[in-house]
Amino acid sequence: MAIFSAVVSGAAAAAAQDVFEIVAGSTTRVRLHEVRLGQTTDFGDATAEGLSVTLIRGFTTTGSGGAAVTPVNLSGHANALPAASTVKRNNTTLAQDGSGATIFADAWNIADSWYYTPANEQMPILEKDQRLVVRVSAPADEITMNATLVFEEIGDLAG
Protein backbone atom coordinates (compact mmCIF):
# COMPACT_ATOMS: atom_id res chain seq x y z
CA MET A 1 0.00 0.00 0.00
CA ALA A 2 1.46 3.35 -1.06
CA ILE A 3 -0.21 6.76 -0.99
CA PHE A 4 0.72 9.38 -3.56
CA SER A 5 -0.08 12.99 -4.35
CA ALA A 6 -0.11 14.70 -7.73
CA VAL A 7 -0.06 18.49 -7.77
CA VAL A 8 -0.92 21.34 -10.13
CA SER A 9 0.54 24.70 -9.11
CA GLY A 10 -0.06 28.03 -10.80
CA ALA A 11 -1.63 26.66 -13.99
CA ALA A 12 -3.59 28.99 -16.24
CA ALA A 13 -7.12 27.69 -16.91
CA ALA A 14 -9.27 29.39 -19.54
CA ALA A 15 -11.18 26.42 -21.00
CA ALA A 16 -13.07 23.36 -19.84
CA GLN A 17 -10.48 20.79 -18.89
CA ASP A 18 -9.59 17.57 -17.17
CA VAL A 19 -7.70 19.04 -14.24
CA PHE A 20 -6.47 15.50 -13.52
CA GLU A 21 -6.51 12.31 -15.52
CA ILE A 22 -5.29 9.24 -13.64
CA VAL A 23 -4.87 5.78 -15.10
CA ALA A 24 -4.29 2.86 -12.75
CA GLY A 25 -1.18 0.86 -13.55
CA SER A 26 -1.32 -2.52 -15.27
CA THR A 27 -0.31 -4.23 -12.03
CA THR A 28 -2.26 -2.26 -9.45
CA ARG A 29 -5.60 -0.73 -8.62
CA VAL A 30 -6.19 2.79 -7.31
CA ARG A 31 -8.34 4.15 -4.49
CA LEU A 32 -9.02 7.90 -4.73
CA HIS A 33 -8.63 9.60 -1.35
CA GLU A 34 -8.96 13.31 -2.06
CA VAL A 35 -9.18 16.07 -4.66
CA ARG A 36 -8.61 19.76 -3.91
CA LEU A 37 -9.15 22.66 -6.30
CA GLY A 38 -8.33 26.31 -5.76
CA GLN A 39 -7.50 29.44 -7.69
CA THR A 40 -5.57 32.59 -6.92
CA THR A 41 -6.94 35.24 -9.29
CA ASP A 42 -10.73 35.83 -8.93
CA PHE A 43 -11.97 36.55 -5.41
CA GLY A 44 -14.19 39.64 -5.69
CA ASP A 45 -17.98 39.47 -5.98
CA ALA A 46 -17.85 40.70 -9.57
CA THR A 47 -15.46 37.95 -10.61
CA ALA A 48 -16.76 35.06 -8.50
CA GLU A 49 -18.44 32.29 -10.48
CA GLY A 50 -19.47 28.68 -10.18
CA LEU A 51 -17.84 25.91 -12.20
CA SER A 52 -19.17 22.41 -12.72
CA VAL A 53 -16.90 19.70 -11.30
CA THR A 54 -17.37 16.05 -12.32
CA LEU A 55 -15.46 12.86 -11.64
CA ILE A 56 -15.82 10.52 -14.61
CA ARG A 57 -14.50 6.95 -14.66
CA GLY A 58 -14.06 4.65 -17.64
CA PHE A 59 -13.06 6.73 -20.68
CA THR A 60 -10.83 4.81 -23.09
CA THR A 61 -9.25 7.71 -25.01
CA THR A 62 -6.82 9.94 -23.16
CA GLY A 63 -7.05 13.71 -23.23
CA SER A 64 -4.29 16.03 -24.45
CA GLY A 65 -3.09 19.59 -24.25
CA GLY A 66 -1.83 19.32 -20.69
CA ALA A 67 1.23 17.71 -19.18
CA ALA A 68 2.34 14.64 -17.27
CA VAL A 69 2.61 14.85 -13.49
CA THR A 70 5.02 12.72 -11.49
CA PRO A 71 3.15 11.49 -8.41
CA VAL A 72 5.04 11.82 -5.14
CA ASN A 73 5.07 8.95 -2.65
CA LEU A 74 3.90 10.54 0.61
CA SER A 75 5.93 8.14 2.77
CA GLY A 76 8.98 10.32 2.16
CA HIS A 77 11.25 7.29 2.54
CA ALA A 78 14.37 7.42 0.38
CA ASN A 79 13.54 4.00 -1.10
CA ALA A 80 9.83 4.73 -1.61
CA LEU A 81 8.47 3.06 -4.73
CA PRO A 82 7.40 5.26 -7.64
CA ALA A 83 3.76 5.18 -8.69
CA ALA A 84 2.73 2.49 -11.19
CA SER A 85 -0.21 4.71 -12.16
CA THR A 86 0.09 7.67 -14.55
CA VAL A 87 -1.30 11.15 -13.99
CA LYS A 88 -1.81 14.03 -16.42
CA ARG A 89 -2.96 17.55 -15.65
CA ASN A 90 -4.86 20.37 -17.35
CA ASN A 91 -5.86 18.51 -20.52
CA THR A 92 -7.93 20.88 -22.63
CA THR A 93 -8.76 18.18 -25.17
CA LEU A 94 -10.92 16.06 -22.89
CA ALA A 95 -10.73 12.31 -22.36
CA GLN A 96 -13.57 10.52 -24.12
CA ASP A 97 -14.99 7.32 -25.63
CA GLY A 98 -15.78 4.05 -23.95
CA SER A 99 -18.09 3.70 -21.02
CA GLY A 100 -17.34 6.95 -19.22
CA ALA A 101 -19.65 7.16 -16.19
CA THR A 102 -20.03 10.25 -14.03
CA ILE A 103 -19.58 9.06 -10.46
CA PHE A 104 -19.70 12.46 -8.75
CA ALA A 105 -20.95 15.90 -9.78
CA ASP A 106 -20.78 19.16 -7.85
CA ALA A 107 -20.30 22.90 -8.24
CA TRP A 108 -17.24 24.94 -7.28
CA ASN A 109 -17.68 28.56 -6.23
CA ILE A 110 -14.22 29.74 -7.23
CA ALA A 111 -14.20 32.40 -4.50
CA ASP A 112 -13.32 29.50 -2.19
CA SER A 113 -11.50 26.18 -2.44
CA TRP A 114 -13.26 22.94 -3.43
CA TYR A 115 -12.61 19.65 -1.62
CA TYR A 116 -13.63 16.08 -2.38
CA THR A 117 -12.82 13.90 0.63
CA PRO A 118 -15.14 10.89 0.58
CA ALA A 119 -15.61 8.51 3.49
CA ASN A 120 -13.57 5.29 3.20
CA GLU A 121 -16.52 3.25 1.95
CA GLN A 122 -17.27 5.87 -0.74
CA MET A 123 -13.75 6.24 -2.16
CA PRO A 124 -13.81 5.48 -5.90
CA ILE A 125 -11.77 2.48 -7.05
CA LEU A 126 -10.03 2.20 -10.41
CA GLU A 127 -9.37 -1.28 -11.72
CA LYS A 128 -6.09 -2.06 -13.47
CA ASP A 129 -5.62 0.20 -16.54
CA GLN A 130 -8.86 2.10 -15.80
CA ARG A 131 -9.03 5.90 -16.25
CA LEU A 132 -10.66 8.59 -14.10
CA VAL A 133 -10.80 12.31 -14.83
CA VAL A 134 -11.55 15.30 -12.63
CA ARG A 135 -13.24 17.69 -15.06
CA VAL A 136 -14.16 21.37 -14.63
CA SER A 137 -16.26 23.54 -16.90
CA ALA A 138 -14.80 26.63 -18.57
CA PRO A 139 -14.40 29.74 -16.40
CA ALA A 140 -15.78 33.02 -17.73
CA ASP A 141 -12.23 34.37 -17.79
CA GLU A 142 -8.84 32.82 -17.18
CA ILE A 143 -7.99 31.77 -13.63
CA THR A 144 -4.72 30.59 -12.11
CA MET A 145 -5.35 27.17 -10.58
CA ASN A 146 -3.79 24.98 -7.92
CA ALA A 147 -4.98 21.41 -7.40
CA THR A 148 -4.02 18.24 -5.53
CA LEU A 149 -5.02 14.63 -6.15
CA VAL A 150 -4.31 12.06 -3.41
CA PHE A 151 -4.57 8.37 -4.27
CA GLU A 152 -3.52 4.98 -3.01
CA GLU A 153 -2.24 2.08 -5.06
CA ILE A 154 -3.78 -1.11 -3.75
CA GLY A 155 -3.84 -4.82 -4.41
CA ASP A 156 -6.82 -6.95 -3.46
CA LEU A 157 -9.57 -5.30 -1.43
CA ALA A 158 -9.95 -8.08 1.11
CA GLY A 159 -11.54 -6.91 4.32
Tab-separated table of N, CA and C in Angstrom:
chain	number	residue	atom	x	y	z
A	1	MET	N	0.850	-1.181	0.000
A	1	MET	CA	0.000	0.000	0.000
A	1	MET	C	0.892	1.239	0.000
A	2	ALA	N	0.714	2.093	-0.994
A	2	ALA	CA	1.459	3.346	-1.057
A	2	ALA	C	0.489	4.463	-1.410
A	3	ILE	N	0.646	5.604	-0.747
A	3	ILE	CA	-0.212	6.758	-0.993
A	3	ILE	C	0.619	7.832	-1.676
A	4	PHE	N	0.032	8.412	-2.721
A	4	PHE	CA	0.721	9.384	-3.560
A	4	PHE	C	-0.089	10.671	-3.672
A	5	SER	N	0.603	11.759	-3.976
A	5	SER	CA	-0.078	12.995	-4.347
A	5	SER	C	0.435	13.432	-5.712
A	6	ALA	N	-0.454	14.073	-6.459
A	6	ALA	CA	-0.110	14.702	-7.729
A	6	ALA	C	-0.606	16.139	-7.619
A	7	VAL	N	0.216	17.090	-8.044
A	7	VAL	CA	-0.058	18.492	-7.771
A	7	VAL	C	-0.006	19.324	-9.047
A	8	VAL	N	-0.932	20.288	-9.121
A	8	VAL	CA	-0.922	21.343	-10.133
A	8	VAL	C	-0.689	22.642	-9.375
A	9	SER	N	0.248	23.443	-9.807
A	9	SER	CA	0.537	24.697	-9.112
A	9	SER	C	0.687	25.826	-10.114
A	10	GLY	N	-0.161	26.837	-9.975
A	10	GLY	CA	-0.058	28.033	-10.802
A	10	GLY	C	-0.344	27.818	-12.275
A	11	ALA	N	-1.299	26.934	-12.590
A	11	ALA	CA	-1.630	26.658	-13.994
A	11	ALA	C	-2.745	27.581	-14.478
A	12	ALA	N	-2.554	28.161	-15.637
A	12	ALA	CA	-3.589	28.988	-16.244
A	12	ALA	C	-4.708	28.093	-16.759
A	13	ALA	N	-5.954	28.465	-16.460
A	13	ALA	CA	-7.118	27.695	-16.908
A	13	ALA	C	-8.127	28.654	-17.521
A	14	ALA	N	-8.330	28.521	-18.830
A	14	ALA	CA	-9.268	29.390	-19.537
A	14	ALA	C	-10.359	28.601	-20.238
A	15	ALA	N	-10.234	27.269	-20.270
A	15	ALA	CA	-11.177	26.419	-20.995
A	15	ALA	C	-11.606	25.262	-20.106
A	16	ALA	N	-12.692	24.602	-20.512
A	16	ALA	CA	-13.070	23.362	-19.835
A	16	ALA	C	-11.881	22.420	-19.928
A	17	GLN	N	-11.642	21.665	-18.868
A	17	GLN	CA	-10.482	20.791	-18.891
A	17	GLN	C	-10.592	19.657	-17.897
A	18	ASP	N	-9.793	18.626	-18.149
A	18	ASP	CA	-9.594	17.566	-17.175
A	18	ASP	C	-8.421	18.023	-16.317
A	19	VAL	N	-8.745	18.546	-15.136
A	19	VAL	CA	-7.697	19.036	-14.245
A	19	VAL	C	-6.727	17.901	-13.938
A	20	PHE	N	-7.295	16.707	-13.701
A	20	PHE	CA	-6.475	15.503	-13.525
A	20	PHE	C	-7.047	14.384	-14.373
A	21	GLU	N	-6.152	13.568	-14.884
A	21	GLU	CA	-6.505	12.307	-15.520
A	21	GLU	C	-5.568	11.274	-14.920
A	22	ILE	N	-6.122	10.280	-14.237
A	22	ILE	CA	-5.293	9.238	-13.637
A	22	ILE	C	-5.672	7.902	-14.254
A	23	VAL	N	-4.664	7.116	-14.571
A	23	VAL	CA	-4.866	5.776	-15.105
A	23	VAL	C	-4.146	4.808	-14.171
A	24	ALA	N	-4.896	3.862	-13.620
A	24	ALA	CA	-4.288	2.856	-12.751
A	24	ALA	C	-3.280	2.055	-13.545
A	25	GLY	N	-2.214	1.654	-12.897
A	25	GLY	CA	-1.182	0.864	-13.554
A	25	GLY	C	-1.691	-0.510	-13.962
A	26	SER	N	-0.924	-1.190	-14.786
A	26	SER	CA	-1.325	-2.518	-15.265
A	26	SER	C	-1.170	-3.587	-14.195
A	27	THR	N	-0.523	-3.245	-13.096
A	27	THR	CA	-0.311	-4.227	-12.031
A	27	THR	C	-0.938	-3.818	-10.709
A	28	THR	N	-1.706	-2.749	-10.705
A	28	THR	CA	-2.264	-2.259	-9.445
A	28	THR	C	-3.624	-1.615	-9.663
A	29	ARG	N	-4.360	-1.486	-8.596
A	29	ARG	CA	-5.604	-0.726	-8.620
A	29	ARG	C	-5.387	0.558	-7.823
A	30	VAL	N	-6.317	1.494	-7.954
A	30	VAL	CA	-6.192	2.795	-7.307
A	30	VAL	C	-7.443	3.098	-6.507
A	31	ARG	N	-7.238	3.624	-5.316
A	31	ARG	CA	-8.336	4.145	-4.490
A	31	ARG	C	-8.108	5.652	-4.377
A	32	LEU	N	-9.114	6.435	-4.773
A	32	LEU	CA	-9.025	7.897	-4.730
A	32	LEU	C	-9.365	8.385	-3.331
A	33	HIS	N	-8.430	9.100	-2.707
A	33	HIS	CA	-8.627	9.602	-1.353
A	33	HIS	C	-9.153	11.028	-1.308
A	34	GLU	N	-8.645	11.891	-2.201
A	34	GLU	CA	-8.964	13.309	-2.055
A	34	GLU	C	-8.663	14.066	-3.339
A	35	VAL	N	-9.463	15.105	-3.593
A	35	VAL	CA	-9.185	16.066	-4.658
A	35	VAL	C	-9.404	17.450	-4.069
A	36	ARG	N	-8.477	18.356	-4.342
A	36	ARG	CA	-8.606	19.756	-3.908
A	36	ARG	C	-8.408	20.651	-5.123
A	37	LEU	N	-9.275	21.658	-5.241
A	37	LEU	CA	-9.146	22.656	-6.304
A	37	LEU	C	-9.149	24.041	-5.673
A	38	GLY	N	-8.351	24.930	-6.215
A	38	GLY	CA	-8.329	26.313	-5.758
A	38	GLY	C	-7.815	27.199	-6.869
A	39	GLN	N	-8.016	28.495	-6.702
A	39	GLN	CA	-7.502	29.440	-7.692
A	39	GLN	C	-7.062	30.701	-6.970
A	40	THR	N	-6.189	31.453	-7.601
A	40	THR	CA	-5.571	32.591	-6.919
A	40	THR	C	-5.816	33.929	-7.605
A	41	THR	N	-6.790	34.001	-8.520
A	41	THR	CA	-6.941	35.238	-9.288
A	41	THR	C	-8.289	35.930	-9.132
A	42	ASP	N	-9.394	35.223	-8.951
A	42	ASP	CA	-10.731	35.834	-8.933
A	42	ASP	C	-11.397	35.632	-7.577
A	43	PHE	N	-11.354	36.673	-6.733
A	43	PHE	CA	-11.966	36.551	-5.409
A	43	PHE	C	-13.096	37.544	-5.164
A	44	GLY	N	-13.171	38.634	-5.922
A	44	GLY	CA	-14.192	39.639	-5.693
A	44	GLY	C	-15.565	39.177	-6.140
A	45	ASP	N	-16.606	39.824	-5.613
A	45	ASP	CA	-17.980	39.471	-5.976
A	45	ASP	C	-18.210	39.546	-7.473
A	46	ALA	N	-17.625	40.523	-8.133
A	46	ALA	CA	-17.849	40.699	-9.573
A	46	ALA	C	-17.191	39.595	-10.394
A	47	THR	N	-16.171	38.959	-9.844
A	47	THR	CA	-15.461	37.946	-10.610
A	47	THR	C	-15.735	36.531	-10.124
A	48	ALA	N	-16.452	36.395	-9.010
A	48	ALA	CA	-16.764	35.056	-8.504
A	48	ALA	C	-17.721	34.368	-9.471
A	49	GLU	N	-17.565	33.077	-9.601
A	49	GLU	CA	-18.436	32.290	-10.476
A	49	GLU	C	-18.443	30.854	-9.996
A	50	GLY	N	-19.377	30.096	-10.520
A	50	GLY	CA	-19.467	28.683	-10.181
A	50	GLY	C	-19.097	27.830	-11.380
A	51	LEU	N	-18.240	26.843	-11.149
A	51	LEU	CA	-17.843	25.909	-12.204
A	51	LEU	C	-18.391	24.530	-11.873
A	52	SER	N	-18.755	23.800	-12.889
A	52	SER	CA	-19.166	22.412	-12.719
A	52	SER	C	-17.917	21.565	-12.511
A	53	VAL	N	-17.987	20.640	-11.549
A	53	VAL	CA	-16.897	19.696	-11.303
A	53	VAL	C	-17.489	18.291	-11.385
A	54	THR	N	-16.907	17.439	-12.222
A	54	THR	CA	-17.371	16.054	-12.322
A	54	THR	C	-16.187	15.107	-12.246
A	55	LEU	N	-16.426	13.961	-11.633
A	55	LEU	CA	-15.465	12.861	-11.641
A	55	LEU	C	-16.056	11.808	-12.551
A	56	ILE	N	-15.320	11.444	-13.592
A	56	ILE	CA	-15.816	10.520	-14.605
A	56	ILE	C	-14.829	9.358	-14.727
A	57	ARG	N	-15.341	8.151	-14.606
A	57	ARG	CA	-14.499	6.952	-14.663
A	57	ARG	C	-14.850	6.140	-15.904
A	58	GLY	N	-13.823	5.622	-16.593
A	58	GLY	CA	-14.057	4.653	-17.638
A	58	GLY	C	-13.786	5.085	-19.064
A	59	PHE	N	-13.389	6.337	-19.310
A	59	PHE	CA	-13.059	6.726	-20.681
A	59	PHE	C	-11.907	5.870	-21.200
A	60	THR	N	-11.897	5.619	-22.505
A	60	THR	CA	-10.833	4.811	-23.093
A	60	THR	C	-9.816	5.631	-23.880
A	61	THR	N	-10.166	6.864	-24.246
A	61	THR	CA	-9.253	7.709	-25.007
A	61	THR	C	-8.744	8.831	-24.112
A	62	THR	N	-7.433	8.930	-24.010
A	62	THR	CA	-6.820	9.940	-23.159
A	62	THR	C	-7.051	11.337	-23.705
A	63	GLY	N	-6.987	12.314	-22.820
A	63	GLY	CA	-7.046	13.706	-23.228
A	63	GLY	C	-5.662	14.194	-23.627
A	64	SER	N	-5.592	15.457	-24.066
A	64	SER	CA	-4.295	16.031	-24.446
A	64	SER	C	-4.326	17.531	-24.200
A	65	GLY	N	-3.200	18.153	-24.420
A	65	GLY	CA	-3.095	19.594	-24.248
A	65	GLY	C	-2.528	19.992	-22.903
A	66	GLY	N	-2.388	19.034	-22.005
A	66	GLY	CA	-1.831	19.315	-20.690
A	66	GLY	C	-0.415	18.776	-20.582
A	67	ALA	N	-0.119	18.223	-19.414
A	67	ALA	CA	1.229	17.707	-19.185
A	67	ALA	C	1.179	16.544	-18.205
A	68	ALA	N	2.219	15.738	-18.230
A	68	ALA	CA	2.345	14.643	-17.270
A	68	ALA	C	2.714	15.213	-15.905
A	69	VAL	N	2.266	14.509	-14.862
A	69	VAL	CA	2.612	14.850	-13.486
A	69	VAL	C	3.284	13.625	-12.885
A	70	THR	N	4.384	13.825	-12.190
A	70	THR	CA	5.023	12.717	-11.494
A	70	THR	C	4.465	12.648	-10.082
A	71	PRO	N	3.689	11.602	-9.770
A	71	PRO	CA	3.154	11.488	-8.415
A	71	PRO	C	4.274	11.326	-7.396
A	72	VAL	N	4.073	11.886	-6.218
A	72	VAL	CA	5.042	11.824	-5.136
A	72	VAL	C	4.550	10.843	-4.084
A	73	ASN	N	5.400	9.899	-3.707
A	73	ASN	CA	5.065	8.950	-2.647
A	73	ASN	C	5.109	9.713	-1.325
A	74	LEU	N	3.985	9.733	-0.602
A	74	LEU	CA	3.902	10.536	0.611
A	74	LEU	C	4.665	9.941	1.788
A	75	SER	N	5.177	8.722	1.659
A	75	SER	CA	5.933	8.140	2.766
A	75	SER	C	7.220	8.913	3.026
A	76	GLY	N	7.771	9.537	1.995
A	76	GLY	CA	8.981	10.319	2.156
A	76	GLY	C	10.236	9.481	2.338
A	77	HIS	N	10.101	8.182	2.354
A	77	HIS	CA	11.248	7.292	2.537
A	77	HIS	C	12.132	7.341	1.299
A	78	ALA	N	13.425	7.327	1.499
A	78	ALA	CA	14.366	7.421	0.383
A	78	ALA	C	14.184	6.302	-0.630
A	79	ASN	N	13.735	5.137	-0.197
A	79	ASN	CA	13.539	4.002	-1.099
A	79	ASN	C	12.068	3.802	-1.464
A	80	ALA	N	11.264	4.837	-1.300
A	80	ALA	CA	9.835	4.729	-1.609
A	80	ALA	C	9.644	4.394	-3.089
A	81	LEU	N	8.731	3.480	-3.356
A	81	LEU	CA	8.469	3.064	-4.729
A	81	LEU	C	7.797	4.176	-5.514
A	82	PRO	N	8.124	4.313	-6.798
A	82	PRO	CA	7.398	5.265	-7.637
A	82	PRO	C	6.004	4.717	-7.954
A	83	ALA	N	5.121	5.585	-8.353
A	83	ALA	CA	3.756	5.177	-8.690
A	83	ALA	C	3.751	4.338	-9.961
A	84	ALA	N	2.949	3.276	-9.976
A	84	ALA	CA	2.726	2.487	-11.188
A	84	ALA	C	1.675	3.162	-12.065
A	85	SER	N	0.862	4.005	-11.450
A	85	SER	CA	-0.206	4.713	-12.160
A	85	SER	C	0.357	5.963	-12.824
A	86	THR	N	-0.333	6.439	-13.870
A	86	THR	CA	0.091	7.667	-14.546
A	86	THR	C	-0.931	8.761	-14.306
A	87	VAL	N	-0.436	9.991	-14.227
A	87	VAL	CA	-1.299	11.149	-13.987
A	87	VAL	C	-0.934	12.231	-14.988
A	88	LYS	N	-1.976	12.860	-15.548
A	88	LYS	CA	-1.812	14.026	-16.415
A	88	LYS	C	-2.609	15.166	-15.802
A	89	ARG	N	-2.272	16.385	-16.202
A	89	ARG	CA	-2.961	17.550	-15.651
A	89	ARG	C	-3.349	18.521	-16.761
A	90	ASN	N	-4.423	19.252	-16.513
A	90	ASN	CA	-4.859	20.366	-17.354
A	90	ASN	C	-5.003	20.026	-18.825
A	91	ASN	N	-5.581	18.866	-19.126
A	91	ASN	CA	-5.857	18.507	-20.519
A	91	ASN	C	-7.050	19.307	-21.021
A	92	THR	N	-6.840	20.088	-22.053
A	92	THR	CA	-7.927	20.879	-22.626
A	92	THR	C	-8.646	20.151	-23.760
A	93	THR	N	-8.038	19.128	-24.319
A	93	THR	CA	-8.761	18.183	-25.170
A	93	THR	C	-9.143	17.056	-24.224
A	94	LEU	N	-10.436	16.912	-23.975
A	94	LEU	CA	-10.922	16.065	-22.893
A	94	LEU	C	-10.867	14.589	-23.235
A	95	ALA	N	-10.645	13.762	-22.202
A	95	ALA	CA	-10.727	12.312	-22.362
A	95	ALA	C	-12.142	11.972	-22.830
A	96	GLN	N	-12.270	10.851	-23.546
A	96	GLN	CA	-13.573	10.516	-24.119
A	96	GLN	C	-13.646	9.039	-24.471
A	97	ASP	N	-14.738	8.654	-25.109
A	97	ASP	CA	-14.990	7.316	-25.629
A	97	ASP	C	-15.110	6.275	-24.517
A	98	GLY	N	-15.617	5.142	-24.904
A	98	GLY	CA	-15.781	4.055	-23.951
A	98	GLY	C	-16.990	4.269	-23.068
A	99	SER	N	-16.939	3.656	-21.931
A	99	SER	CA	-18.093	3.701	-21.023
A	99	SER	C	-17.866	4.683	-19.891
A	100	GLY	N	-17.543	5.925	-20.236
A	100	GLY	CA	-17.339	6.948	-19.216
A	100	GLY	C	-18.612	7.147	-18.407
A	101	ALA	N	-18.500	7.010	-17.089
A	101	ALA	CA	-19.647	7.164	-16.195
A	101	ALA	C	-19.332	8.230	-15.161
A	102	THR	N	-20.200	9.223	-15.051
A	102	THR	CA	-20.026	10.253	-14.032
A	102	THR	C	-20.346	9.638	-12.678
A	103	ILE	N	-19.366	9.648	-11.781
A	103	ILE	CA	-19.585	9.058	-10.459
A	103	ILE	C	-19.767	10.110	-9.372
A	104	PHE	N	-19.498	11.384	-9.714
A	104	PHE	CA	-19.696	12.458	-8.754
A	104	PHE	C	-19.817	13.757	-9.533
A	105	ALA	N	-20.771	14.594	-9.149
A	105	ALA	CA	-20.947	15.902	-9.782
A	105	ALA	C	-21.226	16.929	-8.698
A	106	ASP	N	-20.635	18.108	-8.850
A	106	ASP	CA	-20.782	19.156	-7.849
A	106	ASP	C	-20.563	20.501	-8.532
A	107	ALA	N	-20.591	21.566	-7.746
A	107	ALA	CA	-20.298	22.904	-8.245
A	107	ALA	C	-19.214	23.514	-7.362
A	108	TRP	N	-18.338	24.275	-7.980
A	108	TRP	CA	-17.241	24.937	-7.278
A	108	TRP	C	-17.408	26.436	-7.398
A	109	ASN	N	-17.697	27.109	-6.278
A	109	ASN	CA	-17.683	28.563	-6.233
A	109	ASN	C	-16.215	28.956	-6.116
A	110	ILE	N	-15.666	29.527	-7.179
A	110	ILE	CA	-14.223	29.742	-7.227
A	110	ILE	C	-13.725	30.789	-6.239
A	111	ALA	N	-14.635	31.470	-5.540
A	111	ALA	CA	-14.197	32.404	-4.501
A	111	ALA	C	-13.621	31.647	-3.303
A	112	ASP	N	-13.822	30.332	-3.275
A	112	ASP	CA	-13.315	29.498	-2.186
A	112	ASP	C	-12.709	28.228	-2.790
A	113	SER	N	-12.061	27.450	-1.983
A	113	SER	CA	-11.499	26.175	-2.443
A	113	SER	C	-12.597	25.125	-2.531
A	114	TRP	N	-12.325	24.054	-3.289
A	114	TRP	CA	-13.261	22.935	-3.433
A	114	TRP	C	-12.545	21.669	-3.005
A	115	TYR	N	-13.200	20.887	-2.138
A	115	TYR	CA	-12.610	19.655	-1.618
A	115	TYR	C	-13.515	18.469	-1.879
A	116	TYR	N	-12.936	17.360	-2.271
A	116	TYR	CA	-13.628	16.080	-2.376
A	116	TYR	C	-12.869	15.114	-1.476
A	117	THR	N	-13.451	14.793	-0.346
A	117	THR	CA	-12.818	13.900	0.627
A	117	THR	C	-13.861	12.868	1.075
A	118	PRO	N	-14.087	11.851	0.266
A	118	PRO	CA	-15.138	10.888	0.581
A	118	PRO	C	-14.777	10.010	1.781
A	119	ALA	N	-15.816	9.496	2.434
A	119	ALA	CA	-15.615	8.511	3.495
A	119	ALA	C	-14.972	7.266	2.884
A	120	ASN	N	-14.280	6.476	3.704
A	120	ASN	CA	-13.571	5.287	3.204
A	120	ASN	C	-14.438	4.419	2.310
A	121	GLU	N	-15.665	4.143	2.718
A	121	GLU	CA	-16.520	3.247	1.949
A	121	GLU	C	-17.046	3.882	0.662
A	122	GLN	N	-16.817	5.181	0.469
A	122	GLN	CA	-17.273	5.874	-0.739
A	122	GLN	C	-16.125	6.275	-1.663
A	123	MET	N	-14.899	5.889	-1.318
A	123	MET	CA	-13.753	6.239	-2.161
A	123	MET	C	-13.817	5.469	-3.476
A	124	PRO	N	-13.778	6.165	-4.601
A	124	PRO	CA	-13.806	5.481	-5.896
A	124	PRO	C	-12.589	4.580	-6.085
A	125	ILE	N	-12.819	3.446	-6.731
A	125	ILE	CA	-11.767	2.483	-7.045
A	125	ILE	C	-11.594	2.434	-8.563
A	126	LEU	N	-10.349	2.423	-9.008
A	126	LEU	CA	-10.034	2.197	-10.410
A	126	LEU	C	-9.428	0.815	-10.528
A	127	GLU	N	-9.949	0.032	-11.444
A	127	GLU	CA	-9.368	-1.279	-11.720
A	127	GLU	C	-8.089	-1.087	-12.530
A	128	LYS	N	-7.322	-2.133	-12.700
A	128	LYS	CA	-6.086	-2.060	-13.470
A	128	LYS	C	-6.351	-1.457	-14.851
A	129	ASP	N	-5.542	-0.492	-15.242
A	129	ASP	CA	-5.619	0.200	-16.537
A	129	ASP	C	-6.874	1.052	-16.721
A	130	GLN	N	-7.644	1.286	-15.676
A	130	GLN	CA	-8.861	2.102	-15.800
A	130	GLN	C	-8.519	3.573	-15.574
A	131	ARG	N	-9.261	4.455	-16.250
A	131	ARG	CA	-9.027	5.902	-16.245
A	131	ARG	C	-10.123	6.621	-15.468
A	132	LEU	N	-9.715	7.682	-14.752
A	132	LEU	CA	-10.657	8.592	-14.098
A	132	LEU	C	-10.190	10.007	-14.364
A	133	VAL	N	-11.141	10.904	-14.650
A	133	VAL	CA	-10.801	12.313	-14.825
A	133	VAL	C	-11.562	13.159	-13.822
A	134	VAL	N	-10.917	14.253	-13.431
A	134	VAL	CA	-11.550	15.302	-12.633
A	134	VAL	C	-11.716	16.469	-13.587
A	135	ARG	N	-12.952	16.733	-13.989
A	135	ARG	CA	-13.240	17.695	-15.056
A	135	ARG	C	-13.917	18.940	-14.493
A	136	VAL	N	-13.487	20.113	-14.982
A	136	VAL	CA	-14.159	21.368	-14.629
A	136	VAL	C	-14.635	22.048	-15.901
A	137	SER	N	-15.744	22.766	-15.771
A	137	SER	CA	-16.262	23.536	-16.899
A	137	SER	C	-15.393	24.779	-17.106
A	138	ALA	N	-15.612	25.461	-18.213
A	138	ALA	CA	-14.801	26.634	-18.566
A	138	ALA	C	-15.147	27.825	-17.676
A	139	PRO	N	-14.138	28.501	-17.132
A	139	PRO	CA	-14.399	29.737	-16.400
A	139	PRO	C	-14.745	30.860	-17.374
A	140	ALA	N	-15.425	31.889	-16.875
A	140	ALA	CA	-15.782	33.024	-17.726
A	140	ALA	C	-14.531	33.747	-18.226
A	141	ASP	N	-13.516	33.809	-17.380
A	141	ASP	CA	-12.234	34.375	-17.786
A	141	ASP	C	-11.136	33.533	-17.141
A	142	GLU	N	-9.938	33.669	-17.637
A	142	GLU	CA	-8.836	32.822	-17.177
A	142	GLU	C	-8.603	32.943	-15.673
A	143	ILE	N	-8.364	31.801	-15.041
A	143	ILE	CA	-7.988	31.768	-13.632
A	143	ILE	C	-6.637	31.055	-13.514
A	144	THR	N	-5.963	31.291	-12.415
A	144	THR	CA	-4.724	30.586	-12.109
A	144	THR	C	-5.055	29.551	-11.046
A	145	MET	N	-4.834	28.285	-11.384
A	145	MET	CA	-5.347	27.175	-10.584
A	145	MET	C	-4.242	26.406	-9.875
A	146	ASN	N	-4.566	25.974	-8.653
A	146	ASN	CA	-3.792	24.983	-7.919
A	146	ASN	C	-4.712	23.797	-7.683
A	147	ALA	N	-4.159	22.601	-7.637
A	147	ALA	CA	-4.978	21.411	-7.398
A	147	ALA	C	-4.104	20.287	-6.852
A	148	THR	N	-4.717	19.403	-6.072
A	148	THR	CA	-4.016	18.238	-5.532
A	148	THR	C	-4.925	17.024	-5.643
A	149	LEU	N	-4.348	15.921	-6.068
A	149	LEU	CA	-5.016	14.627	-6.155
A	149	LEU	C	-4.250	13.680	-5.244
A	150	VAL	N	-4.947	13.027	-4.312
A	150	VAL	CA	-4.309	12.060	-3.413
A	150	VAL	C	-4.933	10.699	-3.694
A	151	PHE	N	-4.067	9.705	-3.956
A	151	PHE	CA	-4.568	8.374	-4.272
A	151	PHE	C	-3.672	7.311	-3.671
A	152	GLU	N	-4.226	6.124	-3.573
A	152	GLU	CA	-3.521	4.984	-3.008
A	152	GLU	C	-3.482	3.865	-4.025
A	153	GLU	N	-2.339	3.280	-4.215
A	153	GLU	CA	-2.242	2.081	-5.065
A	153	GLU	C	-2.451	0.868	-4.172
A	154	ILE	N	-3.367	0.013	-4.590
A	154	ILE	CA	-3.783	-1.106	-3.752
A	154	ILE	C	-3.740	-2.415	-4.532
A	155	GLY	N	-3.702	-3.485	-3.809
A	155	GLY	CA	-3.839	-4.821	-4.406
A	155	GLY	C	-5.282	-5.263	-4.235
A	156	ASP	N	-5.474	-6.444	-3.702
A	156	ASP	CA	-6.821	-6.951	-3.458
A	156	ASP	C	-7.490	-6.153	-2.350
A	157	LEU	N	-8.814	-6.053	-2.426
A	157	LEU	CA	-9.572	-5.296	-1.434
A	157	LEU	C	-10.164	-6.204	-0.358
A	158	ALA	N	-9.441	-7.182	0.069
A	158	ALA	CA	-9.948	-8.080	1.110
A	158	ALA	C	-10.152	-7.289	2.392
A	159	GLY	N	-11.253	-7.557	3.048
A	159	GLY	CA	-11.542	-6.906	4.322
A	159	GLY	C	-12.134	-5.603	4.107
